[in-house]
């Protein structure tokens, strides 16, 4: 594996899931693989799960993990080519990234979209520039449009929790939120579920929250949440802001929050969310604290997803 930026870097998803589950069963089975290797984890934005799980995964493989909160502690980076740097940015990525390429063996980066200019965000300039100038493998810890480690984790979690010999019905539902959030978790989940190809996949959201068609693929899309939830085996809950009129909140109807009453429409569905979650805005207490919630299990699987990916970068086997 050269980089890990999207599902296109994953190769055989089932094989990668199997590898992650092997690490879950035997966390230290490859504890020498990363000996004397170093991963730099750059955060331009906040994180809890991604930061900790990636560090633990690296340490399980014997790697040193160094976290650098660039957004708070580093020089403000410029990403545009030929920029005249007379504004707030202090250092160009084409100067910083090659140095990181000398310090580290793998570079992992978290950056969020601006939600101001769709073309800029969807060009994934930050990640592309690090790949261009670092000269070492780059892992996305969430980018402007995608969150591949989260989505890989989600498929691991679904695989563990569905043992029937039929196709699961998986529903991605929009949920209300107080702030405009990126589309990246929803984009990425759709991209991975489509590539996995082992689900009856439905996306439901209010009008005006259509996602980019390149990620929706062949999923069924409906504005009627009740219809979507019928017979669902898994309900993935996530807010996102508008894609067409970019980065806005239109409808924020609290009726879209998942409740136990709505869960009755499903096939006793397991409920997933990437976290952090706004309780009783995005998801109700009764769901999060109830028996159908997979959120803690899902977040704990982030370690094995990251460990499988780092292992494939250090020593490709799949
Ligand atoms: N789900 C997720 O990426 O969590 P953090 O933002 O805490 O890393």
mmCIF file of C-alpha atoms and ligand atoms in Angstrom:
data_model
loop_
_atom_site.group_PDB
_atom_site.id
_atom_site.type_symbol
_atom_site.label_atom_id
_atom_site.label_comp_id
_atom_site.label_asym_id
_atom_site.label_seq_id
_atom_site.Cartn_x
_atom_site.Cartn_y
_atom_site.Cartn_z
ATOM 1 C CA UNK A 1 0.000 0.000 0.000
ATOM 2 C CA UNK A 2 1.571 3.283 -1.137
ATOM 3 C CA UNK A 3 -0.743 5.775 0.583
ATOM 4 C CA UNK A 4 -4.102 5.469 2.370
ATOM 5 C CA UNK A 5 -6.326 8.285 1.215
ATOM 6 C CA UNK A 6 -9.527 6.579 0.061
ATOM 7 C CA UNK A 7 -11.085 3.165 -0.590
ATOM 8 C CA UNK A 8 -9.080 3.030 -3.838
ATOM 9 C CA UNK A 9 -5.956 2.372 -1.746
ATOM 10 C CA UNK A 10 -7.535 -0.484 0.203
ATOM 11 C CA UNK A 11 -7.209 -3.268 -2.351
ATOM 12 C CA UNK A 12 -9.264 -6.269 -1.245
ATOM 13 C CA UNK A 13 -11.539 -4.903 1.500
ATOM 14 C CA UNK A 14 -12.438 -8.330 2.924
ATOM 15 C CA UNK A 15 -8.756 -9.251 3.151
ATOM 16 C CA UNK A 16 -8.010 -5.967 4.920
ATOM 17 C CA UNK A 17 -10.921 -6.591 7.328
ATOM 18 C CA UNK A 18 -9.541 -10.082 8.052
ATOM 19 C CA UNK A 19 -6.134 -8.577 8.746
ATOM 20 C CA UNK A 20 -7.640 -6.025 11.156
ATOM 21 C CA UNK A 21 -9.542 -8.767 12.986
ATOM 22 C CA UNK A 22 -6.340 -10.807 13.285
ATOM 23 C CA UNK A 23 -4.752 -7.826 15.000
ATOM 24 C CA UNK A 24 -7.802 -7.492 17.240
ATOM 25 C CA UNK A 25 -7.283 -11.120 18.325
ATOM 26 C CA UNK A 26 -3.485 -10.806 18.542
ATOM 27 C CA UNK A 27 -2.504 -7.120 18.953
ATOM 28 C CA UNK A 28 1.244 -7.771 19.319
ATOM 29 C CA UNK A 29 1.676 -10.463 16.668
ATOM 30 C CA UNK A 30 3.724 -8.057 14.499
ATOM 31 C CA UNK A 31 5.331 -6.049 17.284
ATOM 32 C CA UNK A 32 8.705 -5.895 15.507
ATOM 33 C CA UNK A 33 7.397 -4.859 12.071
ATOM 34 C CA UNK A 34 7.844 -1.157 12.728
ATOM 35 C CA UNK A 35 10.945 -1.323 14.880
ATOM 36 C CA UNK A 36 13.161 1.771 14.348
ATOM 37 C CA UNK A 37 10.429 3.330 12.155
ATOM 38 C CA UNK A 38 8.619 6.546 12.974
ATOM 39 C CA UNK A 39 5.172 7.877 12.075
ATOM 40 C CA UNK A 40 4.434 11.592 12.225
ATOM 41 C CA UNK A 41 0.776 12.341 13.001
ATOM 42 C CA UNK A 42 -0.028 15.904 11.949
ATOM 43 C CA UNK A 43 -3.255 17.428 13.191
ATOM 44 C CA UNK A 44 -4.502 20.617 11.630
ATOM 45 C CA UNK A 45 -7.798 20.025 13.467
ATOM 46 C CA UNK A 46 -8.993 18.488 16.768
ATOM 47 C CA UNK A 47 -9.293 14.733 17.319
ATOM 48 C CA UNK A 48 -9.626 12.183 20.101
ATOM 49 C CA UNK A 49 -10.287 8.748 18.571
ATOM 50 C CA UNK A 50 -8.156 9.133 15.465
ATOM 51 C CA UNK A 51 -5.198 10.516 17.332
ATOM 52 C CA UNK A 52 -5.179 7.914 20.116
ATOM 53 C CA UNK A 53 -6.055 4.869 17.996
ATOM 54 C CA UNK A 54 -3.371 5.684 15.412
ATOM 55 C CA UNK A 55 -0.741 6.088 18.133
ATOM 56 C CA UNK A 56 -1.763 2.792 19.763
ATOM 57 C CA UNK A 57 -1.789 1.015 16.395
ATOM 58 C CA UNK A 58 1.698 2.285 15.567
ATOM 59 C CA UNK A 59 3.009 1.268 18.998
ATOM 60 C CA UNK A 60 1.491 -2.217 18.625
ATOM 61 C CA UNK A 61 3.656 -2.579 15.503
ATOM 62 C CA UNK A 62 6.753 -1.336 17.341
ATOM 63 C CA UNK A 63 6.743 2.096 15.662
ATOM 64 C CA UNK A 64 7.424 5.397 17.343
ATOM 65 C CA UNK A 65 4.500 7.780 16.927
ATOM 66 C CA UNK A 66 5.042 11.524 17.184
ATOM 67 C CA UNK A 67 2.004 13.784 17.277
ATOM 68 C CA UNK A 68 2.318 17.356 16.042
ATOM 69 C CA UNK A 69 -0.706 19.639 16.460
ATOM 70 C CA UNK A 70 0.224 21.788 13.479
ATOM 71 C CA UNK A 71 -3.013 23.732 13.679
ATOM 72 C CA UNK A 72 -2.197 24.999 17.202
ATOM 73 C CA UNK A 73 1.567 24.681 17.608
ATOM 74 C CA UNK A 74 3.089 24.841 14.133
ATOM 75 C CA UNK A 75 3.742 27.579 11.621
ATOM 76 C CA UNK A 76 0.699 28.388 9.509
ATOM 77 C CA UNK A 77 1.168 26.425 6.292
ATOM 78 C CA UNK A 78 0.619 27.670 2.746
ATOM 79 C CA UNK A 79 -0.616 25.074 0.218
ATOM 80 C CA UNK A 80 -1.158 27.082 -2.993
ATOM 81 C CA UNK A 81 1.547 26.816 -5.643
ATOM 82 C CA UNK A 82 3.297 30.090 -6.500
ATOM 83 C CA UNK A 83 1.600 31.852 -3.581
ATOM 84 C CA UNK A 84 2.905 35.320 -2.688
ATOM 85 C CA UNK A 85 3.115 34.724 1.036
ATOM 86 C CA UNK A 86 2.416 38.224 2.267
ATOM 87 C CA UNK A 87 -0.628 37.140 4.332
ATOM 88 C CA UNK A 88 -1.017 34.949 7.415
ATOM 89 C CA UNK A 89 0.767 31.809 6.184
ATOM 90 C CA UNK A 90 4.385 31.482 7.309
ATOM 91 C CA UNK A 91 5.768 28.332 5.705
ATOM 92 C CA UNK A 92 5.034 26.616 2.388
ATOM 93 C CA UNK A 93 4.159 22.918 2.364
ATOM 94 C CA UNK A 94 6.843 22.418 -0.299
ATOM 95 C CA UNK A 95 9.419 23.474 2.312
ATOM 96 C CA UNK A 96 7.871 21.738 5.345
ATOM 97 C CA UNK A 97 6.785 18.403 3.830
ATOM 98 C CA UNK A 98 10.221 17.270 2.531
ATOM 99 C CA UNK A 99 11.654 17.846 6.017
ATOM 100 C CA UNK A 100 8.934 15.694 7.526
ATOM 101 C CA UNK A 101 9.791 13.155 4.858
ATOM 102 C CA UNK A 102 13.312 13.020 6.315
ATOM 103 C CA UNK A 103 12.152 12.874 9.940
ATOM 104 C CA UNK A 104 9.500 10.168 9.459
ATOM 105 C CA UNK A 105 8.890 6.910 7.584
ATOM 106 C CA UNK A 106 5.114 7.477 7.353
ATOM 107 C CA UNK A 107 3.175 10.730 7.551
ATOM 108 C CA UNK A 108 -0.440 10.802 8.745
ATOM 109 C CA UNK A 109 -2.504 13.973 8.380
ATOM 110 C CA UNK A 110 -5.846 15.276 9.619
ATOM 111 C CA UNK A 111 -7.333 18.297 7.956
ATOM 112 C CA UNK A 112 -10.917 19.524 7.636
ATOM 113 C CA UNK A 113 -12.626 21.390 4.768
ATOM 114 C CA UNK A 114 -13.142 25.137 4.895
ATOM 115 C CA UNK A 115 -16.809 24.600 3.929
ATOM 116 C CA UNK A 116 -16.525 27.936 2.086
ATOM 117 C CA UNK A 117 -15.357 26.906 -1.384
ATOM 118 C CA UNK A 118 -16.512 23.511 -2.632
ATOM 119 C CA UNK A 119 -14.060 23.296 -5.520
ATOM 120 C CA UNK A 120 -11.108 23.987 -3.224
ATOM 121 C CA UNK A 121 -12.240 21.484 -0.600
ATOM 122 C CA UNK A 122 -13.067 18.764 -3.125
ATOM 123 C CA UNK A 123 -9.682 19.198 -4.828
ATOM 124 C CA UNK A 124 -8.114 17.805 -1.603
ATOM 125 C CA UNK A 125 -5.212 20.243 -2.017
ATOM 126 C CA UNK A 126 -3.745 19.706 1.482
ATOM 127 C CA UNK A 127 -3.382 15.931 1.230
ATOM 128 C CA UNK A 128 -2.271 16.119 -2.413
ATOM 129 C CA UNK A 129 0.466 18.595 -1.574
ATOM 130 C CA UNK A 130 1.773 16.449 1.294
ATOM 131 C CA UNK A 131 1.862 13.404 -1.016
ATOM 132 C CA UNK A 132 3.628 15.472 -3.665
ATOM 133 C CA UNK A 133 6.309 16.934 -1.408
ATOM 134 C CA UNK A 134 6.845 14.521 1.529
ATOM 135 C CA UNK A 135 8.199 11.631 -0.533
ATOM 136 C CA UNK A 136 6.984 9.039 2.004
ATOM 137 C CA UNK A 137 3.650 7.194 2.398
ATOM 138 C CA UNK A 138 0.790 9.443 3.507
ATOM 139 C CA UNK A 139 -2.204 8.248 5.550
ATOM 140 C CA UNK A 140 -5.379 10.311 5.783
ATOM 141 C CA UNK A 141 -6.601 10.789 9.325
ATOM 142 C CA UNK A 142 -9.639 12.535 7.733
ATOM 143 C CA UNK A 143 -9.393 14.950 4.863
ATOM 144 C CA UNK A 144 -11.644 17.621 3.371
ATOM 145 C CA UNK A 145 -13.970 15.099 1.720
ATOM 146 C CA UNK A 146 -13.197 11.618 3.111
ATOM 147 C CA UNK A 147 -12.492 9.734 6.344
ATOM 148 C CA UNK A 148 -11.141 6.367 5.141
ATOM 149 C CA UNK A 149 -9.905 4.984 8.474
ATOM 150 C CA UNK A 150 -13.366 5.625 9.932
ATOM 151 C CA UNK A 151 -15.134 3.931 7.021
ATOM 152 C CA UNK A 152 -12.803 0.947 7.070
ATOM 153 C CA UNK A 153 -13.546 0.641 10.808
ATOM 154 C CA UNK A 154 -17.262 0.805 10.058
ATOM 155 C CA UNK A 155 -17.018 -2.131 7.642
ATOM 156 C CA UNK A 156 -15.019 -4.111 10.212
ATOM 157 C CA UNK A 157 -17.751 -3.419 12.783
ATOM 158 C CA UNK A 158 -20.567 -4.365 10.394
ATOM 159 C CA UNK A 159 -18.729 -7.569 9.401
ATOM 160 C CA UNK A 160 -18.364 -8.568 13.051
ATOM 161 C CA UNK A 161 -22.010 -7.879 13.820
ATOM 162 C CA UNK A 162 -23.735 -9.531 10.861
ATOM 163 C CA UNK A 163 -23.440 -13.293 10.552
ATOM 164 C CA UNK A 164 -26.575 -14.127 8.560
ATOM 165 C CA UNK A 165 -26.344 -15.674 5.089
ATOM 166 C CA UNK A 166 -28.153 -12.819 3.348
ATOM 167 C CA UNK A 167 -27.332 -9.279 2.281
ATOM 168 C CA UNK A 168 -27.616 -6.747 5.142
ATOM 169 C CA UNK A 169 -29.729 -3.627 4.681
ATOM 170 C CA UNK A 170 -27.563 -0.667 5.659
ATOM 171 C CA UNK A 171 -29.094 2.793 6.003
ATOM 172 C CA UNK A 172 -27.106 6.008 6.171
ATOM 173 C CA UNK A 173 -29.370 8.641 7.696
ATOM 174 C CA UNK A 174 -28.793 12.369 7.991
ATOM 175 C CA UNK A 175 -29.362 13.776 11.506
ATOM 176 C CA UNK A 176 -29.775 17.332 12.823
ATOM 177 C CA UNK A 177 -26.847 19.330 14.219
ATOM 178 C CA UNK A 178 -26.221 22.820 15.535
ATOM 179 C CA UNK A 179 -23.241 23.527 13.246
ATOM 180 C CA UNK A 180 -22.553 22.982 9.551
ATOM 181 C CA UNK A 181 -20.385 19.846 9.407
ATOM 182 C CA UNK A 182 -18.301 18.403 6.552
ATOM 183 C CA UNK A 183 -19.710 15.734 4.241
ATOM 184 C CA UNK A 184 -16.594 13.582 4.585
ATOM 185 C CA UNK A 185 -17.861 10.836 6.916
ATOM 186 C CA UNK A 186 -21.013 10.366 4.840
ATOM 187 C CA UNK A 187 -19.085 10.526 1.524
ATOM 188 C CA UNK A 188 -16.533 8.059 2.777
ATOM 189 C CA UNK A 189 -19.064 5.632 4.289
ATOM 190 C CA UNK A 190 -20.963 5.595 0.997
ATOM 191 C CA UNK A 191 -17.765 5.143 -0.997
ATOM 192 C CA UNK A 192 -16.656 2.157 1.112
ATOM 193 C CA UNK A 193 -20.064 0.460 1.315
ATOM 194 C CA UNK A 194 -20.426 0.767 -2.462
ATOM 195 C CA UNK A 195 -16.928 -0.603 -3.078
ATOM 196 C CA UNK A 196 -17.519 -3.432 -0.590
ATOM 197 C CA UNK A 197 -20.637 -4.348 -2.587
ATOM 198 C CA UNK A 198 -22.184 -6.595 0.052
ATOM 199 C CA UNK A 199 -25.136 -4.490 1.220
ATOM 200 C CA UNK A 200 -28.573 -3.292 0.228
ATOM 201 C CA UNK A 201 -27.533 0.338 0.738
ATOM 202 C CA UNK A 202 -29.967 3.211 1.323
ATOM 203 C CA UNK A 203 -29.194 6.878 1.998
ATOM 204 C CA UNK A 204 -31.876 9.076 3.517
ATOM 205 C CA UNK A 205 -31.785 12.818 4.132
ATOM 206 C CA UNK A 206 -34.048 15.870 3.865
ATOM 207 C CA UNK A 207 -34.280 17.700 0.535
ATOM 208 C CA UNK A 208 -31.232 19.905 -0.190
ATOM 209 C CA UNK A 209 -28.771 17.553 1.524
ATOM 210 C CA UNK A 210 -27.879 15.537 -1.589
ATOM 211 C CA UNK A 211 -24.327 14.200 -1.466
ATOM 212 C CA UNK A 212 -21.856 14.254 -4.335
ATOM 213 C CA UNK A 213 -23.037 11.616 -6.852
ATOM 214 C CA UNK A 214 -19.536 10.172 -7.171
ATOM 215 C CA UNK A 215 -19.867 8.807 -3.623
ATOM 216 C CA UNK A 216 -23.589 7.965 -3.649
ATOM 217 C CA UNK A 217 -23.063 5.528 -6.541
ATOM 218 C CA UNK A 218 -25.884 3.027 -6.855
ATOM 219 C CA UNK A 219 -27.291 3.566 -3.360
ATOM 220 C CA UNK A 220 -31.042 4.092 -3.118
ATOM 221 C CA UNK A 221 -31.710 7.686 -2.031
ATOM 222 C CA UNK A 222 -34.923 8.758 -0.327
ATOM 223 C CA UNK A 223 -36.145 11.826 1.539
ATOM 224 C CA UNK A 224 -38.473 9.617 3.597
ATOM 225 C CA UNK A 225 -36.583 8.391 6.640
ATOM 226 C CA UNK A 226 -39.400 6.066 7.761
ATOM 227 C CA UNK A 227 -39.324 4.214 4.433
ATOM 228 C CA UNK A 228 -35.547 3.944 4.543
ATOM 229 C CA UNK A 229 -35.516 2.524 8.062
ATOM 230 C CA UNK A 230 -37.920 -0.308 7.228
ATOM 231 C CA UNK A 231 -36.159 -3.651 7.836
ATOM 232 C CA UNK A 232 -32.740 -2.010 8.268
ATOM 233 C CA UNK A 233 -30.056 -4.170 9.874
ATOM 234 C CA UNK A 234 -27.689 -1.235 10.476
ATOM 235 C CA UNK A 235 -28.468 2.475 10.769
ATOM 236 C CA UNK A 236 -25.489 4.790 10.389
ATOM 237 C CA UNK A 237 -26.349 8.211 11.789
ATOM 238 C CA UNK A 238 -24.467 11.335 10.709
ATOM 239 C CA UNK A 239 -25.068 15.006 10.110
ATOM 240 C CA UNK A 240 -23.635 16.784 7.102
ATOM 241 C CA UNK A 241 -24.066 20.262 5.660
ATOM 242 C CA UNK A 242 -25.348 20.962 2.149
ATOM 243 C CA UNK A 243 -23.204 19.983 -0.828
ATOM 244 C CA UNK A 244 -24.942 21.898 -3.660
ATOM 245 C CA UNK A 245 -25.274 25.296 -1.945
ATOM 246 C CA UNK A 246 -22.064 24.430 -0.204
ATOM 247 C CA UNK A 247 -21.575 24.201 3.569
ATOM 248 C CA UNK A 248 -24.993 25.444 4.703
ATOM 249 C CA UNK A 249 -27.674 24.290 7.118
ATOM 250 C CA UNK A 250 -31.105 24.284 5.477
ATOM 251 C CA UNK A 251 -33.730 22.127 7.161
ATOM 252 C CA UNK A 252 -32.665 21.142 10.692
ATOM 253 C CA UNK A 253 -35.836 19.269 11.603
ATOM 254 C CA UNK A 254 -35.453 17.569 15.033
ATOM 255 C CA UNK A 255 -37.836 14.876 13.765
ATOM 256 C CA UNK A 256 -34.830 13.415 11.906
ATOM 257 C CA UNK A 257 -33.166 12.394 15.188
ATOM 258 C CA UNK A 258 -33.252 8.597 15.627
ATOM 259 C CA UNK A 259 -35.339 7.360 18.583
ATOM 260 C CA UNK A 260 -36.395 3.973 19.942
ATOM 261 C CA UNK A 261 -39.822 4.551 18.390
ATOM 262 C CA UNK A 262 -38.203 4.848 14.942
ATOM 263 C CA UNK A 263 -36.005 1.856 15.627
ATOM 264 C CA UNK A 264 -39.189 -0.258 15.761
ATOM 265 C CA UNK A 265 -39.400 0.126 11.968
ATOM 266 C CA UNK A 266 -36.068 -1.645 11.552
ATOM 267 C CA UNK A 267 -34.978 -5.237 11.851
ATOM 268 C CA UNK A 268 -33.796 -4.490 15.408
ATOM 269 C CA UNK A 269 -31.018 -2.524 13.719
ATOM 270 C CA UNK A 270 -27.635 -1.868 15.227
ATOM 271 C CA UNK A 271 -26.941 1.861 15.370
ATOM 272 C CA UNK A 272 -23.605 3.385 14.409
ATOM 273 C CA UNK A 273 -22.056 6.841 14.644
ATOM 274 C CA UNK A 274 -18.427 7.859 14.175
ATOM 275 C CA UNK A 275 -18.435 10.129 17.277
ATOM 276 C CA UNK A 276 -18.214 12.765 18.648
ATOM 277 C CA UNK A 277 -22.000 13.022 18.822
ATOM 278 C CA UNK A 278 -24.297 15.781 20.071
ATOM 279 C CA UNK A 279 -26.583 13.871 22.427
ATOM 280 C CA UNK A 280 -30.305 14.519 21.987
ATOM 281 C CA UNK A 281 -29.618 16.591 18.880
ATOM 282 C CA UNK A 282 -28.038 14.075 16.495
ATOM 283 C CA UNK A 283 -28.832 10.926 18.467
ATOM 284 C CA UNK A 284 -31.060 10.322 21.489
ATOM 285 C CA UNK A 285 -29.771 9.187 24.883
ATOM 286 C CA UNK A 286 -32.086 6.181 24.702
ATOM 287 C CA UNK A 287 -30.346 4.925 21.544
ATOM 288 C CA UNK A 288 -26.797 5.770 22.598
ATOM 289 C CA UNK A 289 -27.243 4.155 26.013
ATOM 290 C CA UNK A 290 -29.359 1.283 24.725
ATOM 291 C CA UNK A 291 -28.561 -2.262 23.574
ATOM 292 C CA UNK A 292 -28.595 -1.462 19.847
ATOM 293 C CA UNK A 293 -25.763 1.055 19.956
ATOM 294 C CA UNK A 294 -22.436 -0.037 18.472
ATOM 295 C CA UNK A 295 -20.671 3.296 18.952
ATOM 296 C CA UNK A 296 -18.156 2.220 21.598
ATOM 297 C CA UNK A 297 -17.322 -1.018 19.789
ATOM 298 C CA UNK A 298 -17.012 0.970 16.548
ATOM 299 C CA UNK A 299 -14.607 3.497 18.084
ATOM 300 C CA UNK A 300 -12.529 0.742 19.691
ATOM 301 C CA UNK A 301 -12.137 -0.900 16.274
ATOM 302 C CA UNK A 302 -10.326 2.219 15.062
ATOM 303 C CA UNK A 303 -7.119 0.720 16.544
ATOM 304 C CA UNK A 304 -7.318 -2.445 14.404
ATOM 305 C CA UNK A 305 -8.179 -0.546 11.261
ATOM 306 C CA UNK A 306 -5.176 1.735 11.712
ATOM 307 C CA UNK A 307 -2.928 -1.209 12.609
ATOM 308 C CA UNK A 308 -3.929 -3.133 9.454
ATOM 309 C CA UNK A 309 -3.311 -0.077 7.272
ATOM 310 C CA UNK A 310 0.073 0.766 8.818
ATOM 311 C CA UNK A 311 1.106 -2.875 8.567
ATOM 312 C CA UNK A 312 0.210 -2.927 4.849
ATOM 313 C CA UNK A 313 2.255 0.229 4.320
ATOM 314 C CA UNK A 314 5.285 -1.196 6.139
ATOM 315 C CA UNK A 315 5.025 -4.666 4.641
ATOM 316 C CA UNK A 316 2.399 -5.089 1.886
ATOM 317 C CA UNK A 317 0.842 -8.553 1.943
ATOM 318 C CA UNK A 318 -2.620 -8.052 0.424
HETATM 319 N N1 LIG B 1 -14.476 9.658 14.585
HETATM 320 C C1 LIG B 1 -13.387 10.435 14.711
HETATM 321 O O1 LIG B 1 -12.638 10.646 13.725
HETATM 322 O O2 LIG B 1 -13.187 10.898 15.951
HETATM 323 P P1 LIG B 1 -12.113 12.034 16.356
HETATM 324 O O3 LIG B 1 -12.525 13.295 15.640
HETATM 325 O O4 LIG B 1 -12.174 12.137 17.830
HETATM 326 O O5 LIG B 1 -10.769 11.582 15.865
#
